[in-house]
PDB file of C-alpha atoms and ligand atoms in Angstrom:
ATOM      1  CA  UNK A  97      43.265  -6.438 -60.659  1.00 56.00           C
ATOM      2  CA  UNK A  98      46.115  -8.872 -59.825  1.00 59.00           C
ATOM      3  CA  UNK A  99      45.686  -9.830 -56.175  1.00 68.00           C
ATOM      4  CA  UNK A 100      49.060  -7.542 -53.632  1.00 72.00           C
ATOM      5  CA  UNK A 101      50.595 -11.083 -52.659  1.00 82.00           C
ATOM      6  CA  UNK A 102      50.439 -11.734 -48.670  1.00 91.00           C
ATOM      7  CA  UNK A 103      53.988 -11.970 -47.753  1.00 97.00           C
ATOM      8  CA  UNK A 104      55.064 -14.992 -45.319  1.00 98.00           C
ATOM      9  CA  UNK A 105      56.654 -14.382 -42.176  1.00 98.00           C
ATOM     10  CA  UNK A 106      59.472 -16.564 -40.509  1.00 98.00           C
ATOM     11  CA  UNK A 107      59.265 -16.165 -36.721  1.00 98.00           C
ATOM     12  CA  UNK A 108      61.198 -17.233 -34.408  1.00 98.00           C
ATOM     13  CA  UNK A 109      60.075 -17.726 -30.726  1.00 98.00           C
ATOM     14  CA  UNK A 110      62.713 -18.894 -28.243  1.00 98.00           C
ATOM     15  CA  UNK A 111      61.182 -21.755 -26.217  1.00 98.00           C
ATOM     16  CA  UNK A 112      61.940 -23.306 -22.634  1.00 98.00           C
ATOM     17  CA  UNK A 113      60.042 -24.097 -20.381  1.00 98.00           C
ATOM     18  CA  UNK A 114      62.046 -23.187 -17.078  1.00 97.00           C
ATOM     19  CA  UNK A 115      59.914 -25.876 -15.138  1.00 96.00           C
ATOM     20  CA  UNK A 116      60.734 -29.331 -17.366  1.00 96.00           C
ATOM     21  CA  UNK A 117      63.806 -30.640 -15.705  1.00 96.00           C
ATOM     22  CA  UNK A 118      64.137 -32.129 -19.696  1.00 97.00           C
ATOM     23  CA  UNK A 119      63.634 -29.310 -21.582  1.00 97.00           C
ATOM     24  CA  UNK A 120      66.401 -26.871 -22.832  1.00 97.00           C
ATOM     25  CA  UNK A 121      66.527 -22.570 -23.856  1.00 98.00           C
ATOM     26  CA  UNK A 122      66.461 -23.537 -28.359  1.00 98.00           C
ATOM     27  CA  UNK A 123      65.270 -21.643 -31.135  1.00 98.00           C
ATOM     28  CA  UNK A 124      62.070 -22.497 -32.897  1.00 98.00           C
ATOM     29  CA  UNK A 125      60.981 -20.730 -35.794  1.00 98.00           C
ATOM     30  CA  UNK A 126      56.825 -20.984 -37.994  1.00 98.00           C
ATOM     31  CA  UNK A 127      56.282 -19.712 -41.333  1.00 98.00           C
ATOM     32  CA  UNK A 128      52.625 -17.834 -41.660  1.00 98.00           C
ATOM     33  CA  UNK A 129      51.025 -15.619 -44.101  1.00 97.00           C
ATOM     34  CA  UNK A 130      50.759 -12.010 -43.156  1.00 97.00           C
ATOM     35  CA  UNK A 131      47.387 -10.479 -43.170  1.00 96.00           C
ATOM     36  CA  UNK A 132      46.868  -6.443 -44.271  1.00 95.00           C
ATOM     37  CA  UNK A 133      47.234  -4.940 -40.260  1.00 96.00           C
ATOM     38  CA  UNK A 134      48.322  -8.241 -38.893  1.00 97.00           C
ATOM     39  CA  UNK A 135      50.070  -7.124 -35.288  1.00 98.00           C
ATOM     40  CA  UNK A 136      52.745  -9.840 -33.713  1.00 98.00           C
ATOM     41  CA  UNK A 137      49.298 -10.831 -31.030  1.00 96.00           C
ATOM     42  CA  UNK A 138      47.338 -11.870 -34.090  1.00 97.00           C
ATOM     43  CA  UNK A 139      50.526 -13.543 -35.811  1.00 98.00           C
ATOM     44  CA  UNK A 140      51.308 -15.635 -32.475  1.00 98.00           C
ATOM     45  CA  UNK A 141      47.838 -16.711 -31.848  1.00 97.00           C
ATOM     46  CA  UNK A 142      47.721 -17.485 -35.507  1.00 97.00           C
ATOM     47  CA  UNK A 143      51.183 -19.517 -34.465  1.00 98.00           C
ATOM     48  CA  UNK A 144      49.420 -21.232 -31.166  1.00 97.00           C
ATOM     49  CA  UNK A 145      46.321 -21.748 -33.008  1.00 97.00           C
ATOM     50  CA  UNK A 146      47.537 -23.729 -36.346  1.00 97.00           C
ATOM     51  CA  UNK A 147      50.597 -25.323 -36.094  1.00 98.00           C
ATOM     52  CA  UNK A 148      51.533 -25.379 -31.653  1.00 98.00           C
ATOM     53  CA  UNK A 149      49.403 -25.300 -28.814  1.00 97.00           C
ATOM     54  CA  UNK A 150      51.672 -25.486 -25.739  1.00 97.00           C
ATOM     55  CA  UNK A 151      53.505 -22.240 -26.580  1.00 98.00           C
ATOM     56  CA  UNK A 152      53.466 -19.593 -23.882  1.00 98.00           C
ATOM     57  CA  UNK A 153      53.015 -15.550 -24.102  1.00 98.00           C
ATOM     58  CA  UNK A 154      50.850 -12.865 -22.275  1.00 97.00           C
ATOM     59  CA  UNK A 155      48.063 -10.477 -23.369  1.00 96.00           C
ATOM     60  CA  UNK A 156      45.731  -8.931 -22.163  1.00 96.00           C
ATOM     61  CA  UNK A 157      44.292  -5.655 -23.499  1.00 96.00           C
ATOM     62  CA  UNK A 158      46.005  -6.149 -27.190  1.00 94.00           C
ATOM     63  CA  UNK A 159      45.433  -1.635 -26.981  1.00 95.00           C
ATOM     64  CA  UNK A 160      49.439  -0.705 -25.295  1.00 96.00           C
ATOM     65  CA  UNK A 161      46.939  -0.809 -22.025  1.00 96.00           C
ATOM     66  CA  UNK A 162      47.535  -3.404 -19.822  1.00 96.00           C
ATOM     67  CA  UNK A 163      52.049  -3.660 -20.734  1.00 97.00           C
ATOM     68  CA  UNK A 164      51.756  -7.884 -20.347  1.00 97.00           C
ATOM     69  CA  UNK A 165      52.561  -8.271 -23.879  1.00 98.00           C
ATOM     70  CA  UNK A 166      56.515  -6.800 -23.694  1.00 98.00           C
ATOM     71  CA  UNK A 167      58.939  -9.189 -25.098  1.00 98.00           C
ATOM     72  CA  UNK A 168      62.119  -8.866 -27.729  1.00 98.00           C
ATOM     73  CA  UNK A 169      61.384  -8.034 -31.044  1.00 98.00           C
ATOM     74  CA  UNK A 170      64.698  -8.462 -33.050  1.00 98.00           C
ATOM     75  CA  UNK A 171      66.389  -7.857 -29.932  1.00 97.00           C
ATOM     76  CA  UNK A 172      64.119  -4.323 -28.887  1.00 98.00           C
ATOM     77  CA  UNK A 173      62.394  -4.333 -25.757  1.00 98.00           C
ATOM     78  CA  UNK A 174      58.591  -3.609 -27.330  1.00 98.00           C
ATOM     79  CA  UNK A 175      54.618  -4.620 -26.673  1.00 98.00           C
ATOM     80  CA  UNK A 176      54.291  -6.416 -28.683  1.00 98.00           C
ATOM     81  CA  UNK A 177      50.661  -5.718 -28.898  1.00 97.00           C
ATOM     82  CA  UNK A 178      51.366  -3.050 -30.727  1.00 97.00           C
ATOM     83  CA  UNK A 179      53.669  -3.806 -33.154  1.00 98.00           C
ATOM     84  CA  UNK A 180      52.151  -3.604 -36.731  1.00 98.00           C
ATOM     85  CA  UNK A 181      54.062  -7.171 -38.523  1.00 98.00           C
ATOM     86  CA  UNK A 182      54.606  -4.831 -42.032  1.00 97.00           C
ATOM     87  CA  UNK A 183      57.323  -2.367 -40.003  1.00 97.00           C
ATOM     88  CA  UNK A 184      59.120  -5.334 -40.128  1.00 98.00           C
ATOM     89  CA  UNK A 185      61.305  -7.534 -41.907  1.00 97.00           C
ATOM     90  CA  UNK A 186      60.014 -11.511 -42.960  1.00 98.00           C
ATOM     91  CA  UNK A 187      62.370 -12.971 -40.616  1.00 98.00           C
ATOM     92  CA  UNK A 188      61.393 -11.691 -36.637  1.00 98.00           C
ATOM     93  CA  UNK A 189      63.141 -12.995 -33.665  1.00 98.00           C
ATOM     94  CA  UNK A 190      60.746 -12.864 -29.833  1.00 98.00           C
ATOM     95  CA  UNK A 191      62.198 -13.460 -26.880  1.00 98.00           C
ATOM     96  CA  UNK A 192      61.245 -12.970 -23.605  1.00 98.00           C
ATOM     97  CA  UNK A 193      62.282 -10.127 -21.937  1.00 98.00           C
ATOM     98  CA  UNK A 194      64.938 -11.046 -19.984  1.00 96.00           C
ATOM     99  CA  UNK A 195      65.725 -10.564 -16.122  1.00 95.00           C
ATOM    100  CA  UNK A 196      61.945 -10.714 -14.844  1.00 97.00           C
ATOM    101  CA  UNK A 197      61.315 -14.513 -13.422  1.00 97.00           C
ATOM    102  CA  UNK A 198      60.343 -16.799 -16.978  1.00 98.00           C
ATOM    103  CA  UNK A 199      57.641 -18.630 -16.751  1.00 98.00           C
ATOM    104  CA  UNK A 200      58.053 -20.508 -19.938  1.00 98.00           C
ATOM    105  CA  UNK A 201      58.178 -19.038 -23.937  1.00 98.00           C
ATOM    106  CA  UNK A 202      57.745 -15.757 -23.774  1.00 98.00           C
ATOM    107  CA  UNK A 203      55.218 -14.676 -21.049  1.00 98.00           C
ATOM    108  CA  UNK A 204      57.071 -13.219 -17.964  1.00 98.00           C
ATOM    109  CA  UNK A 205      55.667 -12.433 -14.569  1.00 96.00           C
ATOM    110  CA  UNK A 206      56.385  -8.526 -14.635  1.00 96.00           C
ATOM    111  CA  UNK A 207      54.051  -8.152 -12.044  1.00 95.00           C
ATOM    112  CA  UNK A 208      55.986 -10.205  -9.093  1.00 95.00           C
ATOM    113  CA  UNK A 209      59.094  -7.574  -9.872  1.00 97.00           C
ATOM    114  CA  UNK A 210      56.463  -4.485 -10.619  1.00 97.00           C
ATOM    115  CA  UNK A 211      54.715  -5.083  -6.506  1.00 97.00           C
ATOM    116  CA  UNK A 212      58.867  -5.624  -4.545  1.00 97.00           C
ATOM    117  CA  UNK A 213      59.139  -1.838  -6.735  1.00 97.00           C
ATOM    118  CA  UNK A 214      55.749  -0.223  -5.457  1.00 97.00           C
ATOM    119  CA  UNK A 215      56.414  -2.096  -1.812  1.00 97.00           C
ATOM    120  CA  UNK A 216      59.703  -1.515  -1.710  1.00 96.00           C
ATOM    121  CA  UNK A 217      59.340   2.700  -2.777  1.00 96.00           C
ATOM    122  CA  UNK A 218      55.968   2.461  -1.147  1.00 96.00           C
ATOM    123  CA  UNK A 219      54.262   3.923  -4.308  1.00 96.00           C
ATOM    124  CA  UNK A 220      51.658   5.144  -2.768  1.00 93.00           C
ATOM    125  CA  UNK A 221      51.021   8.682  -1.089  1.00 91.00           C
ATOM    126  CA  UNK A 222      51.251   9.269   2.061  1.00 92.00           C
ATOM    127  CA  UNK A 223      49.348  11.609   4.442  1.00 83.00           C
ATOM    128  CA  UNK A 224      50.932  12.266   7.855  1.00 76.00           C
ATOM    129  CA  UNK A 225      47.130  13.081   9.011  1.00 72.00           C
ATOM    130  CA  UNK A 226      46.670   9.070  10.580  1.00 61.00           C
ATOM    131  CA  UNK A 227      42.377  10.613  10.541  1.00 63.00           C
ATOM    132  CA  UNK A 228      41.200  10.384   7.608  1.00 64.00           C
ATOM    133  CA  UNK A 229      38.528  13.435   6.662  1.00 71.00           C
ATOM    134  CA  UNK A 230      36.089  12.663   4.296  1.00 71.00           C
ATOM    135  CA  UNK A 231      34.187  16.455   4.592  1.00 74.00           C
ATOM    136  CA  UNK A 232      37.478  18.471   4.079  1.00 74.00           C
ATOM    137  CA  UNK A 233      38.289  19.247   0.047  1.00 73.00           C
ATOM    138  CA  UNK A 234      40.989  17.832  -1.375  1.00 74.00           C
ATOM    139  CA  UNK A 235      43.041  20.466  -2.254  1.00 77.00           C
ATOM    140  CA  UNK A 236      43.496  22.058  -5.741  1.00 85.00           C
ATOM    141  CA  UNK A 237      46.431  21.874  -7.714  1.00 90.00           C
ATOM    142  CA  UNK A 238      47.628  23.974 -10.603  1.00 94.00           C
ATOM    143  CA  UNK A 239      46.459  22.132 -13.766  1.00 95.00           C
ATOM    144  CA  UNK A 240      50.049  22.042 -15.178  1.00 97.00           C
ATOM    145  CA  UNK A 241      51.321  20.293 -12.098  1.00 96.00           C
ATOM    146  CA  UNK A 242      48.508  17.703 -12.351  1.00 95.00           C
ATOM    147  CA  UNK A 243      48.728  17.326 -16.041  1.00 96.00           C
ATOM    148  CA  UNK A 244      52.713  16.376 -15.205  1.00 96.00           C
ATOM    149  CA  UNK A 245      51.586  13.902 -12.743  1.00 96.00           C
ATOM    150  CA  UNK A 246      49.210  12.191 -14.888  1.00 96.00           C
ATOM    151  CA  UNK A 247      51.394  12.521 -17.970  1.00 96.00           C
ATOM    152  CA  UNK A 248      53.202   9.831 -15.293  1.00 97.00           C
ATOM    153  CA  UNK A 249      50.659   8.144 -14.275  1.00 97.00           C
ATOM    154  CA  UNK A 250      50.844   6.181 -18.103  1.00 97.00           C
ATOM    155  CA  UNK A 251      53.564   3.974 -17.302  1.00 98.00           C
ATOM    156  CA  UNK A 252      51.562   0.467 -17.830  1.00 98.00           C
ATOM    157  CA  UNK A 253      55.024  -1.486 -15.545  1.00 98.00           C
ATOM    158  CA  UNK A 254      55.176  -3.541 -19.317  1.00 98.00           C
ATOM    159  CA  UNK A 255      59.210  -3.927 -18.117  1.00 98.00           C
ATOM    160  CA  UNK A 256      60.769  -2.552 -21.509  1.00 98.00           C
ATOM    161  CA  UNK A 257      62.998   0.545 -19.694  1.00 98.00           C
ATOM    162  CA  UNK A 258      63.942  -2.699 -16.731  1.00 98.00           C
ATOM    163  CA  UNK A 259      65.415  -4.852 -20.224  1.00 97.00           C
ATOM    164  CA  UNK A 260      66.739  -1.792 -22.159  1.00 97.00           C
ATOM    165  CA  UNK A 261      68.678  -0.961 -19.086  1.00 97.00           C
ATOM    166  CA  UNK A 262      72.715  -1.972 -18.970  1.00 96.00           C
ATOM    167  CA  UNK A 263      72.650  -0.465 -15.584  1.00 97.00           C
ATOM    168  CA  UNK A 264      69.572  -3.075 -14.225  1.00 96.00           C
ATOM    169  CA  UNK A 265      72.020  -5.953 -15.879  1.00 93.00           C
ATOM    170  CA  UNK A 266      75.145  -5.880 -13.648  1.00 93.00           C
ATOM    171  CA  UNK A 267      72.804  -4.006 -10.879  1.00 94.00           C
ATOM    172  CA  UNK A 268      69.600  -6.014  -9.819  1.00 94.00           C
ATOM    173  CA  UNK A 269      69.203  -3.516  -6.924  1.00 95.00           C
ATOM    174  CA  UNK A 270      69.431  -0.861  -8.666  1.00 97.00           C
ATOM    175  CA  UNK A 271      65.812   0.762  -8.917  1.00 97.00           C
ATOM    176  CA  UNK A 272      65.675   0.953 -12.918  1.00 97.00           C
ATOM    177  CA  UNK A 273      63.960   4.229 -14.629  1.00 98.00           C
ATOM    178  CA  UNK A 274      59.996   2.675 -13.596  1.00 98.00           C
ATOM    179  CA  UNK A 275      61.565   3.026 -10.118  1.00 98.00           C
ATOM    180  CA  UNK A 276      63.266   6.681 -10.642  1.00 97.00           C
ATOM    181  CA  UNK A 277      59.905   7.261 -12.300  1.00 97.00           C
ATOM    182  CA  UNK A 278      57.080   6.233 -10.280  1.00 97.00           C
ATOM    183  CA  UNK A 279      59.268   8.083  -6.942  1.00 97.00           C
ATOM    184  CA  UNK A 280      59.405  11.313  -9.157  1.00 97.00           C
ATOM    185  CA  UNK A 281      55.708  10.636  -9.881  1.00 97.00           C
ATOM    186  CA  UNK A 282      55.439  10.752  -5.856  1.00 96.00           C
ATOM    187  CA  UNK A 283      57.564  14.030  -5.079  1.00 96.00           C
ATOM    188  CA  UNK A 284      55.470  15.886  -7.295  1.00 96.00           C
ATOM    189  CA  UNK A 285      52.417  14.925  -6.027  1.00 94.00           C
ATOM    190  CA  UNK A 286      51.209  18.042  -3.354  1.00 92.00           C
ATOM    191  CA  UNK A 287      49.161  15.804  -2.014  1.00 90.00           C
ATOM    192  CA  UNK A 288      52.384  13.631  -0.509  1.00 93.00           C
ATOM    193  CA  UNK A 289      53.652  14.670   2.513  1.00 91.00           C
ATOM    194  CA  UNK A 290      56.801  13.117   2.765  1.00 94.00           C
ATOM    195  CA  UNK A 291      59.850  14.473   3.642  1.00 94.00           C
ATOM    196  CA  UNK A 292      62.713  15.395   0.824  1.00 95.00           C
ATOM    197  CA  UNK A 293      64.837  13.686   3.728  1.00 95.00           C
ATOM    198  CA  UNK A 294      62.648  10.341   4.085  1.00 95.00           C
ATOM    199  CA  UNK A 295      62.678  10.166  -0.036  1.00 95.00           C
ATOM    200  CA  UNK A 296      66.614  10.773   0.324  1.00 95.00           C
ATOM    201  CA  UNK A 297      66.304   7.539   2.372  1.00 95.00           C
ATOM    202  CA  UNK A 298      64.606   5.875  -1.001  1.00 95.00           C
ATOM    203  CA  UNK A 299      66.142   6.912  -3.740  1.00 95.00           C
ATOM    204  CA  UNK A 300      69.903   8.822  -2.555  1.00 95.00           C
ATOM    205  CA  UNK A 301      71.975   5.855  -3.285  1.00 95.00           C
ATOM    206  CA  UNK A 302      73.692   4.119  -6.111  1.00 95.00           C
ATOM    207  CA  UNK A 303      70.509   1.803  -6.235  1.00 96.00           C
ATOM    208  CA  UNK A 304      68.891   5.265  -7.068  1.00 96.00           C
ATOM    209  CA  UNK A 305      69.307   8.276  -8.309  1.00 96.00           C
ATOM    210  CA  UNK A 306      73.125   8.297  -7.734  1.00 96.00           C
ATOM    211  CA  UNK A 307      72.616   4.680  -9.850  1.00 96.00           C
ATOM    212  CA  UNK A 308      71.734   6.300 -13.704  1.00 97.00           C
ATOM    213  CA  UNK A 309      74.641   5.739 -15.531  1.00 95.00           C
ATOM    214  CA  UNK A 310      72.652   8.081 -17.902  1.00 94.00           C
ATOM    215  CA  UNK A 311      72.635   4.842 -20.714  1.00 95.00           C
ATOM    216  CA  UNK A 312      69.584   6.249 -21.921  1.00 94.00           C
ATOM    217  CA  UNK A 313      67.301   3.722 -23.319  1.00 96.00           C
ATOM    218  CA  UNK A 314      65.545   3.716 -20.847  1.00 98.00           C
ATOM    219  CA  UNK A 315      63.955   6.456 -22.646  1.00 97.00           C
ATOM    220  CA  UNK A 316      64.740   4.714 -26.189  1.00 97.00           C
ATOM    221  CA  UNK A 317      62.504   1.730 -25.560  1.00 98.00           C
ATOM    222  CA  UNK A 318      59.143   3.386 -23.405  1.00 98.00           C
ATOM    223  CA  UNK A 319      56.609   2.524 -25.542  1.00 97.00           C
ATOM    224  CA  UNK A 320      54.110   4.739 -23.808  1.00 97.00           C
ATOM    225  CA  UNK A 321      56.877   7.682 -24.660  1.00 97.00           C
ATOM    226  CA  UNK A 322      57.899   8.457 -20.630  1.00 97.00           C
ATOM    227  CA  UNK A 323      60.364  11.489 -19.850  1.00 96.00           C
ATOM    228  CA  UNK A 324      62.170   8.942 -18.028  1.00 97.00           C
ATOM    229  CA  UNK A 325      65.608  11.107 -18.905  1.00 96.00           C
ATOM    230  CA  UNK A 326      64.366  14.346 -17.710  1.00 95.00           C
ATOM    231  CA  UNK A 327      62.793  12.989 -14.496  1.00 95.00           C
ATOM    232  CA  UNK A 328      65.624  11.130 -13.162  1.00 96.00           C
ATOM    233  CA  UNK A 329      67.346  14.185 -14.000  1.00 96.00           C
ATOM    234  CA  UNK A 330      64.785  15.815 -11.912  1.00 95.00           C
ATOM    235  CA  UNK A 331      64.925  13.675  -8.377  1.00 95.00           C
ATOM    236  CA  UNK A 332      69.087  13.744  -8.847  1.00 95.00           C
ATOM    237  CA  UNK A 333      69.588  17.506  -8.540  1.00 95.00           C
ATOM    238  CA  UNK A 334      66.936  17.086  -6.070  1.00 94.00           C
ATOM    239  CA  UNK A 335      68.607  14.391  -3.754  1.00 94.00           C
ATOM    240  CA  UNK A 336      72.236  16.518  -4.247  1.00 94.00           C
ATOM    241  CA  UNK A 337      70.001  19.318  -2.296  1.00 91.00           C
ATOM    242  CA  UNK A 338      69.354  17.343   0.545  1.00 92.00           C
ATOM    243  CA  UNK A 339      72.136  15.134   0.589  1.00 86.00           C
ATOM    244  CA  UNK A 340      73.992  18.587   1.742  1.00 68.00           C
TER     245      UNK A 340
HETATM  246 FE1  SF4 B 661      57.080   0.421 -19.311  1.00 87.25          FE
HETATM  247 FE2  SF4 B 661      57.518   3.239 -20.142  1.00 87.25          FE
HETATM  248 FE3  SF4 B 661      56.578   2.017 -17.616  1.00 87.25          FE
HETATM  249 FE4  SF4 B 661      59.109   1.597 -18.512  1.00 87.25          FE
HETATM  250  S1  SF4 B 661      58.335   3.363 -17.706  1.00 87.25           S
HETATM  251  S2  SF4 B 661      57.637  -0.295 -17.417  1.00 87.25           S
HETATM  252  S3  SF4 B 661      58.711   1.314 -19.870  1.00 87.25           S
HETATM  253  S4  SF4 B 661      55.927   2.288 -19.792  1.00 87.25           S
HETATM  254 FE1  F3S B 662      69.312   2.947 -17.167  1.00 87.25          FE
HETATM  255 FE2  F3S B 662      67.835   4.570 -18.556  1.00 87.25          FE
HETATM  256 FE3  F3S B 662      69.809   5.407 -16.039  1.00 87.25          FE
HETATM  257  S1  F3S B 662      68.342   2.768 -19.451  1.00 87.25           S
HETATM  258  S2  F3S B 662      71.396   3.879 -16.297  1.00 87.25           S
HETATM  259  S3  F3S B 662      67.849   3.854 -16.602  1.00 87.25           S
HETATM  260  S4  F3S B 662      69.454   6.518 -18.230  1.00 87.25           S
HETATM  261 FE1  FES B 663      47.883  -5.002 -23.293  1.00 87.25          FE
HETATM  262 FE2  FES B 663      49.793  -5.271 -25.157  1.00 87.25          FE
HETATM  263  S1  FES B 663      48.294  -6.796 -24.214  1.00 87.25           S
HETATM  264  S2  FES B 663      49.334  -4.423 -23.597  1.00 87.25           S
END
């Protein structure tokens, strides 16, 4: 029986070291033999091991959980560790996600951006009670509500929705779907006692829910399939009511 011929992948990568004054953005193409079950994580490691050990890219979990391997694959924001090369053409183009600080090549500083966002929207449970009573049992929550909150908590802060949003490209202060999703998550949580008016202070303007132009790119590219649209619509309805 003849052996299956493996494809030769031509992977073109946008290379640039912003810390090197001599460097400039340019494409470099590497050819590697495709292996069965190969992901872009494996392909990039192969390139770094056998072609160029200076290539920069980020991976931690390799399982779609840490959100660190997001990049543009043929122009579309996605997680590289979850992308099988078999699903792509032989000619593959990789570039770093736009909008985030570039560390080098495909490596970007999403953590810094996400930290700024989380501090801005104060994405943690707010309790008015100053004293924490550890003997008091936490109030019960309806399982359906717990499921709804859990669904939104699956965000891995990969930044794909930010890179896929035209509004944020024009207005960098816009919270983006990741921010609006987090705000909706805390608003739904009965343990958070911030009032509607306090939420209005956070998202009731053009940089928040009223800035979203319903371009839908965020939901299209979210690798965790979060219901971003319905949560943005939920916050918008609530904020319209609060504004009256
Ligand atoms: Fe990534 Fe989706 Fe979270 Fe956006 S909402 S950061 S695309 S997981
Ligand atoms: Fe941007 Fe998503 Fe709104 S792509 S404009 S946040 S619907
Ligand atoms: Fe963690 Fe890809 S390496 S999501």
